[in-house]
Amino acid sequence: MMILRAASFAALFLFWPFVLAAETVTLSAKDGALIMEGRVLGYDGRYFRLDTVYGEVTIDGRETLCAGLGCPTPTSTKINLRISGAPSATSVLLPALVEGFALRNGYAFARVNQDATHFNYTLVDGANGASLIEIGFRISSSAEGFVDLIVDEADLVASLRPIRAQEATLEEEAGRGDLTQPGQVTILALDALVPVVSPQSDLTTITLGDLAAAFADPEDGQTVHTLARNSGVYELFVDRLLTPENLTPSDRIVFHDSVGALANAVLDDPKALGLTVLSGRTGLRQLSMTTDCTMTYETDLKDLKSGDYPLVAPIYLYRPARRLPPIMQDFFAYLETPAAQVVVQRAGFVNQQPDLVPISVQGTRLMAAIAQAGSEVPLTELKSVMAKIAGYERLSVTLRFTGDDLTPRSQTALARLETRISQGAYANDALLLTGHTARPGPFATNQAASTALAQIIRDRLPPDQSIEVFGAGDAIPAGCEQTALGRSLNRRVEVWVK
């Protein structure tokens, strides 16, 4: 673990007021078997976090004696936690969840705004008035949130994109653990990237290809707008749509620090094209997205929850590999409850409560998929696939892969599905896992590969649940095979319930 810079500690003291100065404290075991020196990074009433010559360590304070000016006292001990990251999460979603958590547990809470980008919540025990925790928020960006975690100016990071490999390496070198592991990230909610125009524009639809082209090489007289480079929105769009097609973002893109500033710029220009988040599109016309292979994508709940909409933007909450205060462990447990999902929806985001989608309302998707099925998919095989899913309803849990690994969102979704099955949510149901692959290749080859995908998921789920696996090959594509994005949508496992 890395010994943190002095500048980090200067900022740290703003959030850990019981640390009187940058003094070294000595923790000694009551039986004299251990002596540890270091600077206090945190204390939650039980556990110390120390920066030592060995790196960052956590020590149970019940079994130790503390000596030094930096030691907490009964009157100065206060639990603090800091969250930094994407504006939509830190300014809207997480505050709503903190308030919902407080109300559900009978805690009083107070919010204090410090400046335009900093505020904090204090949660108080409603029974005895004791202060439980102070949660400090910094409205920054996805990228800045990860930097804040590295330099110990944040304890949690809210991001609109998965952590990048270079960021993960730096976090691990700083002693934050491997943040790419499923246990270090929670998906709070779903948002989406959407193309928008002024209500005065003539545009109502746009193809994914034209959207990519506009941000790579805008037409003369056209301006294109999106949120700041490090917001997570721009990075996710580049990663998802431009880079896989070897397109370079234009240097004529206009960047904005807020969804409001972007909206004002697009509203004033009928020829402007904007890329914003679904939760912040107010006042603008959202364009329907189509493809060159008859696919149409809408931001309805079933397509967002299933990930069939190609530009879904999960909101990630990353936590380092360290012990959280008990009240924050309770908060993370609350995030998995139906009550929290209601808060997510009311805050203007898409929750992750699984829905069942009858096959009768999937006609458009299935017709488009069949229409673009290749000649290598015989009609008899198409019929066999449709016959297999007849009588089932599709669960809004779809698991997708990057190479041989599940995507970060799918890792979380699989863990939640496993929990629901273990809790008996589908005890009286039969589940069907249908694997799907991308072309090329004969149907028999694709069917074998798709069956193997479905089996990977089956092996991760409780064995006592009735689950059948079936390989649909490339018979029901979710995207155009001609594009990298389309192929990534196609390689998936769907969950069906009967």
Coordinates of C-alpha atoms in Angstrom, one line a residue:
M1 CA 0.0 0.0 0.0
M2 CA 1.2 3.5 -0.8
I3 CA 2.1 6.0 1.9
L4 CA -0.1 9.0 1.1
R5 CA 1.2 12.5 0.4
A6 CA 1.0 15.2 3.0
A7 CA -1.3 17.2 0.8
S8 CA -3.8 14.3 1.0
F9 CA -3.8 14.6 4.8
A10 CA -4.3 18.4 4.7
A11 CA -7.6 17.8 2.8
L12 CA -8.4 14.8 5.0
F13 CA -8.6 16.8 8.1
L14 CA -11.6 18.7 6.7
F15 CA -13.5 15.4 7.0
W16 CA -12.0 13.8 10.1
P17 CA -12.2 16.6 12.7
F18 CA -11.0 14.5 15.6
V19 CA -7.5 14.3 14.1
L20 CA -5.9 17.2 15.9
A21 CA -2.8 17.5 13.7
A22 CA -0.7 15.4 11.4
E23 CA 0.7 13.6 14.5
T24 CA 1.9 10.0 14.7
V25 CA -0.1 7.9 17.1
T26 CA 0.9 4.6 18.6
L27 CA -1.5 1.7 18.9
S28 CA -0.5 -1.0 21.3
A29 CA -2.3 -4.3 21.9
K30 CA -3.5 -4.6 25.5
D31 CA -1.5 -7.7 25.9
G32 CA 1.6 -6.0 24.6
A33 CA 2.0 -8.3 21.6
L34 CA 1.7 -5.6 19.0
I35 CA 2.8 -2.0 18.6
M36 CA 1.9 0.0 15.5
E37 CA 2.7 3.6 14.7
G38 CA 1.1 5.7 12.0
R39 CA -1.2 8.6 11.2
V40 CA -4.9 8.2 11.7
L41 CA -6.8 8.1 8.4
G42 CA -10.1 7.2 10.0
Y43 CA -11.9 5.9 13.0
D44 CA -15.5 4.7 13.1
G45 CA -15.9 4.2 16.8
R46 CA -14.3 0.7 16.6
Y47 CA -11.8 0.4 13.8
F48 CA -8.7 2.6 13.2
R49 CA -7.4 3.2 9.7
L50 CA -3.7 4.0 9.9
D51 CA -1.1 5.2 7.3
T52 CA 2.0 3.3 8.4
V53 CA 5.5 2.3 7.1
Y54 CA 3.8 -0.9 5.9
G55 CA 1.1 1.0 4.0
E56 CA -2.6 1.5 5.1
V57 CA -3.8 -0.9 7.8
T58 CA -7.0 -1.4 9.7
I59 CA -6.9 -2.3 13.4
D60 CA -9.6 -3.2 15.9
G61 CA -9.6 -0.4 18.5
R62 CA -11.3 -2.5 21.1
E63 CA -8.1 -4.5 21.6
T64 CA -5.6 -1.6 21.6
L65 CA -4.5 1.4 23.5
C66 CA -3.9 4.7 21.7
A67 CA -1.3 7.2 22.6
G68 CA -0.6 10.5 20.8
L69 CA -2.3 13.8 20.0
G70 CA -4.1 12.3 17.0
C71 CA -6.0 9.8 19.2
P72 CA -9.8 10.2 19.2
T73 CA -11.6 11.0 22.4
P74 CA -15.1 10.1 23.5
T75 CA -16.3 13.7 22.7
S76 CA -14.5 14.1 19.4
T77 CA -15.2 10.7 17.7
K78 CA -17.3 11.2 14.7
I79 CA -17.9 8.9 11.7
N80 CA -17.4 10.7 8.4
L81 CA -17.6 9.4 4.8
R82 CA -16.9 11.3 1.6
I83 CA -18.4 10.6 -1.8
S84 CA -17.1 12.2 -5.1
G85 CA -18.0 11.6 -8.7
A86 CA -20.5 12.1 -11.5
P87 CA -22.9 15.1 -11.0
S88 CA -26.1 13.1 -11.7
A89 CA -25.2 10.7 -9.0
T90 CA -23.7 13.0 -6.4
S91 CA -26.2 15.9 -6.8
V92 CA -29.5 14.0 -7.3
L93 CA -29.4 10.2 -6.9
L94 CA -27.3 9.6 -3.9
P95 CA -28.8 12.4 -1.8
A96 CA -32.2 10.9 -2.5
L97 CA -31.0 7.5 -1.4
V98 CA -29.4 8.9 1.7
E99 CA -32.6 10.6 2.7
G100 CA -34.6 7.4 1.9
F101 CA -32.3 5.4 4.0
A102 CA -32.6 7.8 6.9
L103 CA -36.4 7.9 6.8
R104 CA -36.7 4.1 6.6
N105 CA -34.5 3.7 9.7
G106 CA -36.1 6.5 11.8
Y107 CA -33.0 8.8 11.5
A108 CA -33.3 12.5 11.4
F109 CA -31.1 14.2 8.8
A110 CA -29.9 17.7 8.0
R111 CA -28.2 18.9 4.8
V112 CA -25.7 21.8 4.8
N113 CA -24.6 23.3 1.5
Q114 CA -21.0 24.5 1.7
D115 CA -20.5 25.8 -1.9
A116 CA -21.6 25.0 -5.4
T117 CA -19.9 21.6 -5.4
H118 CA -19.7 20.6 -1.8
F119 CA -22.4 19.7 0.7
N120 CA -22.9 17.2 3.6
Y121 CA -25.6 15.2 5.3
T122 CA -25.6 14.6 9.1
L123 CA -27.7 11.6 10.2
V124 CA -28.9 11.6 13.8
D125 CA -30.5 8.9 15.8
G126 CA -34.2 9.8 16.2
A127 CA -34.4 8.2 19.6
N128 CA -31.5 9.8 21.5
G129 CA -30.3 12.6 19.2
A130 CA -26.8 11.1 18.8
S131 CA -24.9 11.9 15.7
L132 CA -24.5 8.8 13.6
I133 CA -22.5 9.9 10.6
E134 CA -21.6 12.8 8.4
I135 CA -21.6 12.1 4.7
G136 CA -19.7 14.7 2.6
F137 CA -20.4 15.1 -1.1
R138 CA -18.3 16.6 -3.8
I139 CA -20.0 17.1 -7.2
S140 CA -17.1 16.4 -9.6
S141 CA -16.9 13.9 -12.4
S142 CA -16.3 10.2 -12.9
A143 CA -12.6 10.7 -13.6
E144 CA -12.1 13.2 -10.7
G145 CA -13.9 10.8 -8.3
F146 CA -11.3 8.1 -9.0
V147 CA -8.5 10.6 -8.5
D148 CA -10.1 11.7 -5.2
L149 CA -10.1 8.1 -4.0
I150 CA -6.4 7.7 -4.9
V151 CA -5.4 10.8 -2.9
D152 CA -7.7 9.9 0.0
E153 CA -10.1 12.8 -0.5
A154 CA -13.0 10.4 -1.1
D155 CA -14.2 7.1 0.3
L156 CA -16.7 6.2 -2.4
V157 CA -16.7 7.0 -6.1
A158 CA -19.9 7.5 -8.2
S159 CA -19.2 7.0 -11.9
L160 CA -21.2 6.8 -15.2
R161 CA -18.6 4.4 -16.7
P162 CA -16.6 1.4 -15.5
I163 CA -13.2 2.1 -14.0
R164 CA -10.5 2.2 -16.7
A165 CA -7.5 -0.2 -16.5
Q166 CA -5.0 2.5 -15.8
E167 CA -7.2 3.9 -13.0
A168 CA -7.6 0.5 -11.5
T169 CA -3.9 0.0 -11.5
L170 CA -3.3 3.4 -9.7
E171 CA -6.0 2.6 -7.2
E172 CA -4.4 -0.8 -6.4
E173 CA -1.0 0.8 -6.1
A174 CA -2.5 3.4 -3.6
G175 CA -3.8 0.5 -1.5
R176 CA -7.5 0.8 -2.5
G177 CA -7.6 -2.9 -3.6
D178 CA -8.7 -4.3 -7.0
L179 CA -11.8 -2.2 -7.9
T180 CA -12.5 -4.4 -10.9
Q181 CA -13.7 -7.2 -8.6
P182 CA -17.5 -7.5 -8.3
G183 CA -17.4 -7.0 -4.5
Q184 CA -16.0 -3.5 -5.0
V185 CA -18.8 -2.0 -7.1
T186 CA -22.5 -1.6 -6.8
I187 CA -24.8 -0.4 -9.6
L188 CA -27.1 2.2 -8.1
A189 CA -29.4 2.8 -11.0
L190 CA -29.6 3.0 -14.8
D191 CA -29.4 6.1 -17.0
A192 CA -28.8 6.3 -20.7
L193 CA -27.1 8.4 -23.3
V194 CA -29.6 10.0 -25.7
P195 CA -29.4 12.2 -28.8
V196 CA -31.4 15.4 -28.5
V197 CA -32.3 18.3 -30.7
S198 CA -34.2 21.6 -30.3
P199 CA -38.0 21.3 -30.6
Q200 CA -37.6 23.5 -33.7
S201 CA -35.5 20.9 -35.5
D202 CA -36.9 18.8 -38.3
L203 CA -35.1 15.7 -37.0
T204 CA -37.1 13.0 -35.2
T205 CA -34.8 9.9 -35.8
I206 CA -31.2 9.2 -36.3
T207 CA -29.2 6.1 -37.1
L208 CA -26.4 5.0 -34.8
G209 CA -24.1 5.3 -37.8
D210 CA -25.1 8.9 -38.4
L211 CA -24.8 9.7 -34.7
A212 CA -21.3 8.4 -34.6
A213 CA -20.4 10.2 -37.8
A214 CA -21.8 13.5 -36.5
F215 CA -19.4 13.4 -33.5
A216 CA -16.5 12.3 -35.6
D217 CA -16.9 14.7 -38.5
P218 CA -19.9 17.1 -38.2
E219 CA -21.4 18.4 -41.3
D220 CA -20.8 22.1 -42.3
G221 CA -23.1 24.3 -40.3
Q222 CA -23.9 21.6 -37.7
T223 CA -22.8 21.9 -34.1
V224 CA -22.5 18.9 -31.8
H225 CA -22.7 19.2 -28.0
T226 CA -22.1 16.9 -25.1
L227 CA -21.1 17.0 -21.4
A228 CA -17.5 17.6 -20.2
R229 CA -14.7 15.3 -21.4
N230 CA -14.3 13.6 -18.0
S231 CA -18.0 13.5 -17.1
G232 CA -18.4 9.8 -18.0
V233 CA -20.9 10.6 -20.7
Y234 CA -18.4 11.5 -23.4
E235 CA -16.0 8.8 -22.4
L236 CA -18.8 6.1 -22.5
F237 CA -20.0 7.3 -25.9
V238 CA -16.5 7.2 -27.3
D239 CA -15.8 3.8 -25.8
R240 CA -19.1 2.3 -27.0
L241 CA -19.7 3.9 -30.4
L242 CA -16.6 5.6 -31.8
T243 CA -13.5 3.6 -30.8
P244 CA -14.8 0.2 -31.9
E245 CA -15.4 1.6 -35.4
N246 CA -11.9 3.3 -35.5
L247 CA -13.5 6.8 -35.4
T248 CA -11.8 9.7 -33.8
P249 CA -13.8 12.4 -31.9
S250 CA -14.0 15.7 -33.7
D251 CA -12.2 18.7 -32.3
R252 CA -15.3 20.7 -33.0
I253 CA -17.4 19.1 -30.3
V254 CA -18.7 21.6 -27.8
F255 CA -18.4 20.5 -24.2
H256 CA -20.6 21.7 -21.3
D257 CA -20.2 21.5 -17.6
S258 CA -23.9 20.7 -16.9
V259 CA -27.0 19.3 -18.5
G260 CA -28.6 22.7 -18.1
A261 CA -25.8 24.5 -20.1
L262 CA -26.0 21.8 -22.8
A263 CA -29.8 22.1 -23.0
N264 CA -29.7 25.9 -23.4
A265 CA -27.1 25.7 -26.2
V266 CA -29.1 23.1 -28.1
L267 CA -32.4 24.9 -27.6
D268 CA -31.0 28.0 -29.2
D269 CA -29.8 26.3 -32.3
P270 CA -32.2 24.3 -34.6
K271 CA -29.3 22.7 -36.4
A272 CA -27.5 21.5 -33.2
L273 CA -27.3 17.9 -32.1
G274 CA -26.7 17.1 -28.5
L275 CA -25.7 14.0 -26.6
T276 CA -26.9 14.0 -23.0
V277 CA -28.3 11.7 -20.3
L278 CA -31.9 10.5 -20.3
S279 CA -32.4 11.9 -16.8
G280 CA -31.4 15.4 -18.0
R281 CA -33.1 15.8 -21.4
T282 CA -35.9 18.1 -20.1
G283 CA -37.1 20.6 -22.7
L284 CA -35.3 18.9 -25.6
R285 CA -36.6 16.5 -28.3
Q286 CA -35.1 13.1 -27.9
L287 CA -34.4 11.3 -31.2
S288 CA -35.4 7.8 -31.8
M289 CA -32.4 5.7 -32.8
T290 CA -32.4 3.2 -35.7
T291 CA -29.9 1.1 -37.6
D292 CA -29.2 0.1 -41.1
C293 CA -30.5 -3.4 -40.3
T294 CA -34.1 -2.4 -39.4
M295 CA -33.5 -2.3 -35.6
T296 CA -35.2 0.5 -33.7
Y297 CA -34.1 1.5 -30.1
E298 CA -36.3 3.3 -27.7
T299 CA -35.7 4.2 -24.1
D300 CA -38.5 2.3 -22.6
L301 CA -38.1 0.4 -19.3
K302 CA -37.8 -3.1 -20.8
D303 CA -35.0 -2.1 -23.2
L304 CA -33.1 -0.1 -20.6
K305 CA -33.3 -2.8 -18.0
S306 CA -32.4 -5.6 -20.4
G307 CA -29.6 -3.6 -21.9
D308 CA -31.1 -4.0 -25.4
Y309 CA -30.9 -0.2 -25.7
P310 CA -27.3 0.2 -26.9
L311 CA -26.3 3.3 -24.9
V312 CA -27.4 2.4 -21.4
A313 CA -25.4 4.1 -18.7
P314 CA -25.3 2.3 -15.4
I315 CA -24.4 4.5 -12.4
Y316 CA -21.6 2.7 -10.5
L317 CA -20.7 3.2 -6.9
Y318 CA -17.1 2.0 -6.3
R319 CA -15.8 1.2 -2.8
P320 CA -12.2 0.5 -1.8
A321 CA -11.1 -2.8 -0.2
R322 CA -11.5 -1.5 3.4
R323 CA -14.0 -1.9 6.2
L324 CA -17.0 0.4 6.1
P325 CA -18.6 1.8 9.2
P326 CA -21.6 -0.4 10.3
I327 CA -24.1 2.3 9.4
M328 CA -22.7 2.3 5.8
Q329 CA -22.8 -1.4 5.7
D330 CA -26.5 -1.0 6.5
F331 CA -26.8 1.6 3.7
F332 CA -25.3 -0.8 1.1
A333 CA -27.8 -3.4 2.2
Y334 CA -30.6 -0.8 1.9
L335 CA -29.6 -0.2 -1.8
E336 CA -30.6 -3.8 -2.6
T337 CA -34.2 -3.4 -1.2
P338 CA -37.4 -2.7 -3.1
A339 CA -37.7 0.5 -1.1
A340 CA -34.5 1.9 -2.5
Q341 CA -35.6 1.0 -6.0
V342 CA -38.7 3.1 -5.5
V343 CA -36.5 6.1 -4.5
V344 CA -34.4 5.5 -7.6
Q345 CA -37.4 5.7 -9.8
R346 CA -38.8 8.8 -8.1
A347 CA -35.4 10.5 -8.5
G348 CA -35.8 10.2 -12.3
F349 CA -33.6 7.2 -13.0
V350 CA -34.3 3.6 -14.0
N351 CA -34.3 1.1 -11.1
Q352 CA -33.1 -2.4 -11.3
Q353 CA -36.2 -4.2 -9.9
P354 CA -36.5 -7.2 -12.3
D355 CA -39.6 -7.1 -14.5
L356 CA -41.3 -9.8 -16.5
V357 CA -41.9 -9.0 -20.2
P358 CA -44.6 -11.1 -21.9
I359 CA -43.6 -12.4 -25.3
S360 CA -46.7 -10.8 -26.7
V361 CA -45.2 -7.3 -26.3
Q362 CA -41.9 -8.2 -27.9
G363 CA -43.2 -8.5 -31.4
T364 CA -41.2 -5.5 -32.8
R365 CA -37.9 -6.9 -31.3
L366 CA -38.5 -10.4 -32.6
M367 CA -39.7 -9.3 -36.0
A368 CA -36.6 -7.1 -36.5
A369 CA -34.4 -9.9 -35.3
I370 CA -35.9 -12.5 -37.6
A371 CA -35.8 -10.0 -40.5
Q372 CA -32.0 -9.7 -40.2
A373 CA -31.3 -13.3 -39.5
G374 CA -28.7 -14.5 -42.0
S375 CA -29.2 -17.2 -44.6
E376 CA -27.3 -19.6 -42.4
V377 CA -30.3 -19.7 -40.0
P378 CA -32.8 -22.1 -41.6
L379 CA -36.5 -21.4 -41.1
T380 CA -36.8 -24.7 -39.2
E381 CA -34.3 -23.5 -36.7
L382 CA -36.0 -20.1 -36.3
K383 CA -39.2 -22.0 -35.6
S384 CA -37.5 -24.2 -33.0
V385 CA -36.2 -21.2 -31.2
M386 CA -39.6 -19.5 -31.1
A387 CA -41.2 -22.8 -30.0
K388 CA -38.7 -23.0 -27.1
I389 CA -39.5 -19.7 -25.6
A390 CA -43.3 -20.0 -26.2
G391 CA -45.1 -19.8 -22.9
Y392 CA -42.3 -18.0 -21.1
E393 CA -41.9 -14.4 -20.1
R394 CA -38.6 -12.7 -20.5
L395 CA -37.0 -11.4 -17.2
S396 CA -35.4 -8.0 -17.6
V397 CA -32.0 -9.5 -16.6
T398 CA -29.7 -10.0 -19.6
L399 CA -26.1 -11.0 -19.1
R400 CA -23.5 -9.8 -21.6
F401 CA -19.9 -10.5 -22.1
T402 CA -16.6 -8.7 -22.9
G403 CA -14.5 -11.4 -24.3
D404 CA -14.8 -14.4 -21.9
D405 CA -15.8 -12.2 -18.9
L406 CA -19.1 -10.7 -17.9
T407 CA -19.4 -7.0 -18.2
P408 CA -19.3 -5.1 -14.9
R409 CA -23.1 -4.5 -15.1
S410 CA -23.7 -8.2 -15.8
Q411 CA -21.6 -9.3 -12.9
T412 CA -23.8 -7.3 -10.6
A413 CA -26.9 -8.5 -12.3
L414 CA -25.9 -12.1 -11.9
A415 CA -25.1 -11.7 -8.2
R416 CA -28.6 -10.2 -7.7
L417 CA -30.2 -13.0 -9.7
E418 CA -28.4 -15.5 -7.6
T419 CA -29.6 -13.9 -4.4
R420 CA -33.2 -13.7 -5.6
I421 CA -33.1 -17.4 -6.5
S422 CA -31.5 -18.3 -3.1
Q423 CA -34.3 -16.4 -1.4
G424 CA -37.0 -18.4 -3.2
A425 CA -38.2 -15.8 -5.6
Y426 CA -38.6 -18.4 -8.4
A427 CA -39.2 -21.5 -6.3
N428 CA -42.4 -22.2 -8.1
D429 CA -41.1 -21.3 -11.6
A430 CA -39.1 -22.9 -14.3
L431 CA -36.2 -20.8 -15.6
L432 CA -34.8 -20.9 -19.1
L433 CA -31.4 -19.5 -20.0
T434 CA -31.1 -18.8 -23.7
G435 CA -27.6 -18.2 -25.0
H436 CA -27.1 -15.9 -28.1
T437 CA -24.0 -15.4 -30.2
A438 CA -22.8 -13.2 -33.0
R439 CA -22.2 -14.4 -36.6
P440 CA -20.3 -15.5 -38.7
G441 CA -20.5 -19.3 -38.9
P442 CA -23.1 -22.0 -39.6
F443 CA -26.1 -22.1 -37.3
A444 CA -24.9 -25.4 -35.7
T445 CA -21.6 -23.9 -34.7
N446 CA -23.3 -20.8 -33.3
Q447 CA -25.9 -22.8 -31.4
A448 CA -23.2 -24.9 -29.7
A449 CA -21.3 -21.7 -28.7
S450 CA -24.5 -20.1 -27.4
T451 CA -25.4 -23.2 -25.4
A452 CA -21.9 -22.9 -23.8
L453 CA -22.6 -19.3 -22.8
A454 CA -25.9 -20.3 -21.2
Q455 CA -24.1 -23.1 -19.3
I456 CA -21.6 -20.7 -17.9
I457 CA -24.4 -18.8 -16.3
R458 CA -26.2 -21.9 -15.1
D459 CA -23.1 -23.1 -13.3
R460 CA -23.1 -19.8 -11.3
L461 CA -26.7 -20.3 -10.1
P462 CA -28.1 -22.4 -7.2
P463 CA -28.3 -26.0 -8.3
D464 CA -31.7 -26.7 -6.7
Q465 CA -33.5 -24.2 -8.9
S466 CA -35.2 -25.6 -12.0
I467 CA -33.1 -24.1 -14.8
E468 CA -32.8 -25.3 -18.5
V469 CA -30.2 -24.0 -20.9
F470 CA -30.8 -23.6 -24.6
G471 CA -28.6 -22.3 -27.4
A472 CA -30.4 -19.9 -29.8
G473 CA -27.3 -19.3 -31.9
D474 CA -27.6 -16.1 -33.9
A475 CA -31.3 -16.6 -34.6
I476 CA -32.5 -13.6 -32.5
P477 CA -29.9 -10.8 -32.8
A478 CA -30.2 -7.7 -30.7
G479 CA -28.0 -5.5 -32.9
C480 CA -26.5 -5.2 -36.3
E481 CA -23.8 -7.8 -37.0
Q482 CA -22.0 -5.2 -39.2
T483 CA -21.0 -3.1 -36.3
A484 CA -18.9 -3.8 -33.2
L485 CA -21.6 -2.4 -31.0
G486 CA -24.2 -4.7 -32.5
R487 CA -22.0 -7.7 -32.1
S488 CA -21.5 -6.9 -28.4
L489 CA -25.3 -6.6 -27.9
N490 CA -25.8 -10.0 -29.6
R491 CA -23.4 -12.0 -27.4
R492 CA -25.6 -12.5 -24.4
V493 CA -27.7 -14.8 -22.1
E494 CA -31.3 -14.0 -21.6
V495 CA -33.4 -15.2 -18.7
W496 CA -37.0 -16.5 -19.2
V497 CA -39.5 -17.5 -16.6
K498 CA -42.5 -19.8 -16.7

